[in-house]
CSV table of C-alpha atoms and ligand atoms in Angstrom, one decimal:
chain,number,residue,atom,x,y,z
A,284,MET,CA,11.2,-110.1,28.2
A,285,MET,CA,8.9,-110.1,31.2
A,286,ARG,CA,5.7,-108.2,30.5
A,287,GLU,CA,4.9,-105.5,33.2
A,288,LYS,CA,1.6,-105.9,34.6
A,289,LEU,CA,-0.4,-102.5,34.9
A,290,GLU,CA,-1.8,-103.9,38.3
A,291,THR,CA,1.9,-103.5,39.7
A,292,LEU,CA,2.4,-100.0,38.5
A,293,GLY,CA,-1.1,-98.8,39.8
A,294,GLU,CA,-3.0,-95.8,38.5
A,295,PHE,CA,-0.5,-93.3,40.0
A,296,GLY,CA,2.7,-95.3,38.9
A,297,LEU,CA,1.3,-95.1,35.3
A,298,ILE,CA,0.7,-91.4,35.6
A,299,ARG,CA,4.2,-90.6,37.0
A,300,ARG,CA,5.7,-92.6,34.1
A,301,ILE,CA,3.9,-90.5,31.8
A,302,GLN,CA,5.1,-87.3,33.5
A,303,GLN,CA,8.5,-88.6,33.3
A,304,GLN,CA,8.3,-88.7,29.5
A,305,VAL,CA,7.1,-85.2,29.3
A,306,GLY,CA,9.3,-82.3,28.9
A,307,THR,CA,8.5,-78.8,30.3
A,308,ALA,CA,7.0,-75.7,28.3
A,309,GLU,CA,7.5,-72.0,29.2
A,310,HIS,CA,3.5,-71.2,28.7
A,311,LEU,CA,2.7,-74.0,31.0
A,312,LEU,CA,2.8,-73.0,34.8
A,313,ARG,CA,1.4,-76.3,35.9
A,314,GLY,CA,1.3,-79.7,34.0
A,315,ILE,CA,0.6,-83.1,34.8
A,316,GLY,CA,-0.2,-83.8,38.8
A,317,ASP,CA,-2.7,-81.2,39.7
A,318,ASP,CA,-6.7,-81.3,39.3
A,319,CYS,CA,-6.2,-78.8,36.3
A,320,ALA,CA,-2.9,-77.7,34.4
A,321,ILE,CA,-2.2,-73.9,34.6
A,322,GLN,CA,-1.3,-72.0,31.3
A,323,ARG,CA,-0.6,-68.5,31.2
A,324,GLN,CA,-3.4,-66.5,29.2
A,325,SER,CA,-2.4,-62.9,29.7
A,326,GLU,CA,-0.9,-60.8,32.5
A,327,GLU,CA,-4.2,-61.1,34.7
A,328,LEU,CA,-5.5,-64.5,33.9
A,329,GLU,CA,-4.5,-68.1,34.0
A,330,LEU,CA,-6.2,-70.8,32.1
A,331,LEU,CA,-7.3,-73.8,34.0
A,332,THR,CA,-7.8,-77.3,31.9
A,333,SER,CA,-9.0,-80.4,33.2
A,334,THR,CA,-10.4,-83.6,31.6
A,335,ASP,CA,-12.3,-86.8,32.7
A,336,LEU,CA,-13.1,-90.1,31.3
A,337,LEU,CA,-16.3,-91.9,32.3
A,338,ILE,CA,-16.9,-95.4,31.2
A,339,GLU,CA,-19.9,-97.5,31.7
A,340,GLY,CA,-19.3,-100.5,33.9
A,341,ILE,CA,-16.5,-98.6,35.7
A,342,HIS,CA,-17.8,-95.2,36.5
A,343,PHE,CA,-21.4,-95.9,36.2
A,344,ASP,CA,-24.0,-98.7,35.8
A,345,ARG,CA,-26.8,-98.0,33.6
A,346,ARG,CA,-29.0,-100.4,35.4
A,347,TRP,CA,-29.6,-97.8,38.1
A,348,THR,CA,-28.4,-94.7,36.7
A,349,ASP,CA,-30.9,-92.2,35.0
A,350,LEU,CA,-29.3,-90.7,31.9
A,351,GLU,CA,-30.3,-87.0,32.7
A,352,GLN,CA,-28.4,-87.4,35.9
A,353,LEU,CA,-25.7,-89.2,34.4
A,354,GLY,CA,-25.2,-86.1,32.1
A,355,ARG,CA,-25.2,-83.8,34.8
A,356,LYS,CA,-22.9,-85.7,36.9
A,357,ALA,CA,-20.5,-85.8,34.1
A,358,VAL,CA,-20.3,-82.2,34.1
A,359,ALA,CA,-20.2,-81.7,37.6
A,360,VAL,CA,-17.3,-84.0,38.6
A,361,ASN,CA,-15.4,-82.1,35.7
A,362,VAL,CA,-16.3,-78.8,36.8
A,363,SER,CA,-15.2,-79.8,40.5
A,364,ASP,CA,-11.5,-80.0,39.2
A,365,VAL,CA,-11.8,-76.3,38.4
A,366,ALA,CA,-13.5,-75.7,41.9
A,367,ALA,CA,-10.6,-77.6,43.4
A,368,MET,CA,-8.2,-74.7,41.9
A,369,GLY,CA,-10.3,-71.9,43.1
A,370,GLY,CA,-11.1,-71.2,39.4
A,371,ILE,CA,-13.9,-69.8,37.4
A,372,PRO,CA,-15.5,-72.8,35.1
A,373,GLN,CA,-16.3,-71.4,31.5
A,374,SER,CA,-16.2,-73.8,28.5
A,375,LEU,CA,-17.0,-77.5,28.4
A,376,PHE,CA,-16.1,-80.1,25.5
A,377,LEU,CA,-18.1,-83.4,25.5
A,378,GLY,CA,-16.7,-86.5,23.6
A,379,LEU,CA,-19.2,-89.3,23.3
A,380,ALA,CA,-18.9,-92.8,22.5
A,381,CYS,CA,-22.6,-93.9,22.2
A,382,ALA,CA,-23.4,-97.4,23.2
A,383,VAL,CA,-24.6,-100.0,20.8
A,384,ASP,CA,-27.8,-100.4,22.5
A,385,MET,CA,-28.6,-96.5,22.9
A,386,SER,CA,-31.5,-94.8,21.2
A,387,GLY,CA,-31.6,-91.3,20.0
A,388,GLU,CA,-34.3,-90.5,22.5
A,389,GLU,CA,-32.1,-91.7,25.2
A,390,LEU,CA,-29.0,-89.6,23.9
A,391,GLN,CA,-31.2,-86.6,24.1
A,392,VAL,CA,-32.0,-87.2,27.6
A,393,PHE,CA,-28.4,-87.7,28.4
A,394,THR,CA,-27.5,-84.3,26.7
A,395,ALA,CA,-30.3,-82.6,28.4
A,396,GLY,CA,-28.7,-83.3,31.4
A,397,VAL,CA,-25.3,-82.1,30.3
A,398,ILE,CA,-26.9,-78.8,29.2
A,399,ALA,CA,-28.8,-78.2,32.2
A,400,GLU,CA,-25.8,-78.8,34.4
A,401,THR,CA,-23.6,-76.5,32.3
A,402,GLU,CA,-26.2,-73.7,32.8
A,403,LYS,CA,-26.2,-74.3,36.5
A,404,TYR,CA,-22.5,-73.6,36.5
A,405,ASP,CA,-22.7,-70.8,34.0
A,406,VAL,CA,-20.7,-72.8,31.6
A,407,THR,CA,-20.9,-73.3,27.9
A,408,LEU,CA,-20.9,-76.4,25.9
A,409,ALA,CA,-18.3,-75.2,23.3
A,410,GLY,CA,-17.6,-78.6,21.4
A,411,GLY,CA,-16.7,-82.4,21.6
A,412,ASP,CA,-16.6,-85.2,19.4
A,413,THR,CA,-19.4,-88.1,18.8
A,414,CYS,CA,-18.8,-91.7,17.5
A,415,ARG,CA,-20.2,-95.1,17.9
A,416,SER,CA,-18.7,-97.4,20.8
A,417,PRO,CA,-18.1,-101.2,20.1
A,418,GLY,CA,-19.7,-101.7,23.5
A,419,PRO,CA,-20.4,-99.4,26.5
A,420,LEU,CA,-21.0,-95.8,26.7
A,421,MET,CA,-17.9,-93.7,27.3
A,422,ILE,CA,-18.0,-90.0,28.2
A,423,SER,CA,-15.2,-87.8,28.0
A,424,VAL,CA,-15.5,-84.1,29.6
A,425,THR,CA,-12.9,-81.5,29.4
A,426,ILE,CA,-13.4,-78.1,31.3
A,427,GLN,CA,-11.7,-74.8,30.9
A,428,GLY,CA,-11.9,-72.1,33.3
A,429,VAL,CA,-9.8,-69.1,34.7
A,430,ALA,CA,-8.1,-67.9,37.6
A,431,PRO,CA,-6.9,-64.4,38.3
A,432,ALA,CA,-3.0,-64.6,37.8
A,433,GLY,CA,-1.3,-66.2,41.0
A,434,GLN,CA,-4.6,-67.2,42.7
A,435,ALA,CA,-5.1,-70.8,41.7
A,436,ILE,CA,-4.6,-73.2,44.8
A,437,CYS,CA,-2.4,-76.1,43.8
A,438,ARG,CA,-2.0,-79.7,45.4
A,439,GLN,CA,1.6,-78.4,46.3
A,440,GLY,CA,1.7,-75.7,49.1
A,441,ALA,CA,1.0,-77.4,52.6
A,442,CYS,CA,3.2,-76.7,55.6
A,443,VAL,CA,3.9,-78.2,59.1
A,444,GLY,CA,1.3,-76.7,61.4
A,445,ASP,CA,-1.4,-76.2,58.7
A,446,ALA,CA,-4.9,-77.1,59.7
A,447,ILE,CA,-6.6,-79.6,57.3
A,448,TYR,CA,-10.2,-78.7,56.4
A,449,VAL,CA,-12.9,-80.5,54.3
A,450,SER,CA,-16.3,-78.9,53.1
A,451,GLY,CA,-19.7,-80.5,53.3
A,452,THR,CA,-19.9,-84.2,54.4
A,453,LEU,CA,-18.0,-87.7,53.7
A,454,GLY,CA,-18.9,-91.1,52.6
A,455,ASP,CA,-22.6,-90.4,51.6
A,456,SER,CA,-21.6,-91.1,47.8
A,457,ALA,CA,-19.9,-94.2,48.5
A,458,LEU,CA,-22.5,-95.4,51.0
A,459,ALA,CA,-25.2,-95.1,48.4
A,460,LEU,CA,-23.0,-96.8,45.9
A,461,GLN,CA,-22.8,-99.7,48.1
A,462,LEU,CA,-26.4,-100.1,48.8
A,463,LEU,CA,-27.2,-99.7,45.1
A,464,GLN,CA,-24.6,-102.8,44.4
A,465,GLN,CA,-26.3,-104.6,47.0
A,466,GLY,CA,-29.7,-104.1,45.8
A,467,GLU,CA,-30.7,-102.4,49.1
A,468,PRO,CA,-33.0,-99.2,49.2
A,469,VAL,CA,-31.3,-96.0,49.0
A,470,SER,CA,-32.6,-93.0,50.7
A,471,GLU,CA,-33.5,-90.1,48.4
A,472,PHE,CA,-30.6,-87.9,50.2
A,473,LEU,CA,-28.0,-90.5,49.5
A,474,ALA,CA,-29.0,-91.2,46.1
A,475,LEU,CA,-28.8,-87.5,45.2
A,476,ARG,CA,-25.1,-87.3,46.9
A,477,HIS,CA,-24.2,-90.1,44.6
A,478,HIS,CA,-25.8,-89.4,41.3
A,479,LEU,CA,-26.0,-85.4,41.7
A,480,PRO,CA,-22.6,-84.2,43.3
A,481,SER,CA,-22.0,-80.5,43.6
A,482,ALA,CA,-19.1,-79.0,42.3
A,483,ARG,CA,-17.9,-76.2,44.9
A,484,VAL,CA,-17.2,-73.6,42.5
A,485,ALA,CA,-18.4,-70.6,44.8
A,486,PHE,CA,-16.5,-72.0,47.9
A,487,GLY,CA,-13.3,-72.5,46.0
A,488,ARG,CA,-13.6,-68.9,44.8
A,489,GLN,CA,-14.0,-67.5,48.1
A,490,LEU,CA,-10.8,-69.5,49.2
A,491,ALA,CA,-8.7,-68.2,46.3
A,492,GLU,CA,-9.6,-64.7,46.4
A,493,ARG,CA,-9.1,-64.2,50.0
A,494,GLN,CA,-5.7,-66.4,49.6
A,495,LEU,CA,-7.1,-68.8,52.8
A,496,ALA,CA,-5.7,-72.1,51.5
A,497,THR,CA,-2.2,-73.2,51.2
A,498,ALA,CA,-3.0,-76.4,49.0
A,499,MET,CA,-6.4,-77.8,47.8
A,500,LEU,CA,-7.7,-80.6,45.7
A,501,ASP,CA,-11.2,-82.2,45.5
A,502,VAL,CA,-12.0,-85.5,47.1
A,503,SER,CA,-12.7,-87.8,44.2
A,504,ASP,CA,-10.7,-91.1,45.3
A,505,GLY,CA,-11.6,-91.0,48.9
A,506,LEU,CA,-10.3,-88.8,51.8
A,507,LEU,CA,-6.9,-90.6,52.6
A,508,ALA,CA,-5.9,-91.2,48.9
A,509,ASP,CA,-6.5,-87.6,48.2
A,510,LEU,CA,-4.8,-86.2,51.4
A,511,ALA,CA,-2.0,-88.4,50.3
A,512,HIS,CA,-1.6,-86.5,47.1
A,513,LEU,CA,-1.4,-83.0,49.0
A,514,LEU,CA,1.2,-84.7,51.2
A,515,GLU,CA,3.3,-86.4,48.8
A,516,ALA,CA,3.6,-82.9,46.9
A,517,GLU,CA,5.5,-81.8,50.1
A,518,GLN,CA,6.7,-85.1,51.7
A,519,LEU,CA,4.7,-84.2,54.8
A,520,GLY,CA,2.6,-86.1,57.2
A,521,ALA,CA,-1.1,-85.7,58.5
A,522,GLU,CA,-2.9,-86.5,61.7
A,523,ILE,CA,-6.5,-86.8,61.4
A,524,THR,CA,-9.0,-86.9,64.1
A,525,LEU,CA,-11.6,-89.5,63.8
A,526,GLY,CA,-14.4,-87.8,65.7
A,527,CYS,CA,-14.0,-84.8,63.7
A,528,LEU,CA,-15.0,-86.6,60.3
A,529,PRO,CA,-18.0,-84.4,59.1
A,530,LEU,CA,-20.7,-87.0,58.5
A,531,SER,CA,-24.4,-86.5,57.5
A,532,GLU,CA,-27.2,-87.8,59.7
A,533,GLU,CA,-27.9,-90.6,57.4
A,534,PHE,CA,-24.3,-91.5,57.3
A,535,ARG,CA,-24.4,-91.4,61.1
A,536,ARG,CA,-27.4,-93.5,61.3
A,537,ALA,CA,-26.0,-96.1,59.0
A,538,CYS,CA,-22.7,-96.2,61.0
A,539,ALA,CA,-24.8,-96.9,64.2
A,540,GLU,CA,-26.2,-100.2,62.8
A,541,GLN,CA,-22.8,-101.2,60.9
A,542,PRO,CA,-19.8,-99.3,62.6
A,543,GLN,CA,-17.3,-100.5,59.9
A,544,LEU,CA,-19.4,-98.3,57.5
A,545,LEU,CA,-17.3,-95.4,58.8
A,546,GLU,CA,-14.2,-96.4,56.7
A,547,LEU,CA,-16.4,-95.1,53.5
A,548,ALA,CA,-16.0,-91.5,55.1
A,549,MET,CA,-12.2,-92.2,54.6
A,550,THR,CA,-11.8,-94.2,51.6
A,551,GLY,CA,-15.0,-94.3,49.7
A,552,GLY,CA,-14.8,-92.1,46.5
A,553,GLU,CA,-16.7,-89.5,44.7
A,554,ASP,CA,-17.7,-86.9,47.5
A,555,TYR,CA,-16.6,-84.1,45.3
A,556,GLU,CA,-15.9,-82.0,48.5
A,557,LEU,CA,-12.9,-79.7,48.8
A,558,LEU,CA,-10.1,-80.8,50.9
A,559,PHE,CA,-7.6,-77.9,51.9
A,560,THR,CA,-5.0,-76.8,54.4
A,561,SER,CA,-4.8,-73.5,55.8
A,562,SER,CA,-2.3,-71.6,58.1
A,563,GLN,CA,-5.3,-69.1,58.8
A,564,GLN,CA,-7.2,-70.9,61.3
A,565,ASN,CA,-8.8,-68.0,63.1
A,566,LEU,CA,-9.8,-66.3,59.7
A,567,ILE,CA,-11.5,-69.6,58.5
A,568,GLU,CA,-13.4,-70.3,61.6
A,569,ASN,CA,-14.8,-66.6,61.7
A,570,LEU,CA,-16.0,-66.5,58.3
A,571,HIS,CA,-19.6,-67.4,56.8
A,572,PHE,CA,-19.6,-70.1,54.1
A,573,ASP,CA,-22.6,-71.2,52.4
A,574,LEU,CA,-21.5,-74.8,53.3
A,575,PRO,CA,-20.2,-76.6,56.4
A,576,VAL,CA,-16.3,-76.5,56.7
A,577,THR,CA,-14.9,-78.7,59.1
A,578,LYS,CA,-11.4,-79.0,60.5
A,579,ILE,CA,-10.3,-82.5,60.6
A,580,GLY,CA,-6.6,-82.6,61.7
A,581,ASN,CA,-3.1,-81.0,61.2
A,582,ILE,CA,-0.3,-81.3,58.8
A,583,VAL,CA,3.0,-82.9,60.7
A,584,ALA,CA,6.3,-83.2,59.6
A,585,GLU,CA,6.5,-87.1,60.2
A,586,SER,CA,5.3,-88.6,56.8
A,587,GLY,CA,2.2,-90.9,56.6
A,588,ILE,CA,-1.3,-90.3,57.7
A,589,ARG,CA,-2.5,-91.1,61.2
A,590,VAL,CA,-6.2,-91.4,62.0
A,591,LEU,CA,-6.5,-90.7,65.5
A,592,ARG,CA,-9.6,-91.9,68.0
A,593,GLU,CA,-10.4,-89.9,71.0
A,594,ASP,CA,-8.0,-91.7,73.1
A,595,GLN,CA,-5.3,-91.0,70.9
A,596,THR,CA,-4.6,-94.7,69.6
A,597,GLN,CA,-4.4,-95.1,65.8
A,598,TYR,CA,-7.4,-96.3,63.8
A,599,HIS,CA,-6.4,-98.5,60.9
A,600,CYS,CA,-8.4,-98.6,57.6
A,601,GLU,CA,-9.0,-102.0,55.8
A,602,ARG,CA,-9.6,-100.5,52.5
A,603,GLY,CA,-7.4,-98.1,50.4
A,604,GLY,CA,-8.5,-95.4,48.2
A,605,PHE,CA,-9.8,-96.2,44.7
A,606,ASP,CA,-7.1,-97.1,42.0
A,607,HIS,CA,-8.3,-98.3,38.4
A,608,PHE,CA,-5.3,-100.7,38.1
A,609,SER,CA,-5.5,-102.5,41.6
B,736,ADP,P1,-8.5,-86.0,39.5
B,736,ADP,O1,-8.8,-87.2,40.1
B,736,ADP,O2,-8.3,-84.5,39.9
B,736,ADP,O3,-9.3,-86.0,37.9
B,736,ADP,P2,-6.1,-87.9,38.5
B,736,ADP,O4,-5.8,-88.4,39.8
B,736,ADP,O5,-7.2,-88.4,37.6
B,736,ADP,O6,-7.0,-86.1,38.9
B,736,ADP,O7,-5.2,-87.2,37.7
B,736,ADP,C1,-3.6,-86.8,38.5
B,736,ADP,C2,-2.8,-86.1,37.3
B,736,ADP,O8,-2.6,-86.9,36.4
B,736,ADP,C3,-3.6,-84.9,36.7
B,736,ADP,O9,-3.0,-83.6,36.6
B,736,ADP,C4,-4.1,-85.5,35.3
B,736,ADP,O10,-4.1,-84.4,34.3
B,736,ADP,C5,-2.9,-86.1,35.1
B,736,ADP,N1,-3.0,-87.4,34.1
B,736,ADP,C6,-3.9,-88.3,34.3
B,736,ADP,N2,-4.0,-89.3,33.3
B,736,ADP,C7,-3.1,-88.9,32.3
B,736,ADP,C8,-2.6,-89.1,31.2
B,736,ADP,N3,-3.1,-90.3,30.5
B,736,ADP,N4,-1.8,-88.3,30.4
B,736,ADP,C9,-1.4,-87.1,31.0
B,736,ADP,N5,-1.6,-86.8,32.3
B,736,ADP,C10,-2.6,-87.5,33.0
B,737,MG,MG1,-9.5,-83.5,41.2
């Protein structure tokens, strides 16, 4: 029998296959396929749960990662999945497979980062599991949060004509990573965007409370890859205006020297900004938010994502989004 290669299936093919093996459950309002699973908790509340795995050599490189910042980031990226549903994060569980070469002091620095970040989001470290790894450091984080019943914003729900918005700026984290990998100097701003992302909890809550978003997720694999998740949920398409992508000053400066870097704003991962669709453009544009919110395009009926330049010609990206198996 031919052995099926995981590369051919890809990360999302694998997840789909697992999804097909799973049945439904009455208590589970949403299972595999969203940023968090949604479980009915009471008449008023829904429980949100998400888990993330961070593996040394894949998600981080200890050569240029401060362990305290790594602890913080592990929490922030997990909390970001609750923010992506418009929920309130509450309890965190930490699984640790300690690297063979790590000392007790190093581990304490890491967990100090974890605790500091949980405090920032008013989350409690409520449990976990600890063991020794045969090699690299492996971190598993699970977050639980809640949302008032019916408020959670799913990946499914976008409609033709909805505007597409994104919070903050795109591409900074991927640019920082590229510079680090090439051994080039990284400014403090870019380094922080990579090592210490912010989960947009308050902003997600605002959208959920006011029911401003039809669909939402956080940008972890790159704008185009994550937008594709919103679209595939409804078999829709999107038109993105290249000139509207929100870019930081530092990112713009780098693009002025190397124009091909612009792709990182669309395909680079780990922005942890919120990407959402809305039918209430007037409301959104007249509300005050604590962070920039930019309209980058529209949902259309024709499937696929088209990135358009100012002269309406289509821009083609060379790179795809991040897939662990390709
Ligand atoms: P995110 O980037 O928001 O963390 P992923 O793209 O990693 O989400 O996962 C997409 C969906 O697939 C999520 O609902 C996640 O819970 C689910 N998923 C991923 N891997 C597995 C697995 N091994 N078993 C069950 N569900 C999984
Ligand atoms: Mg997510």
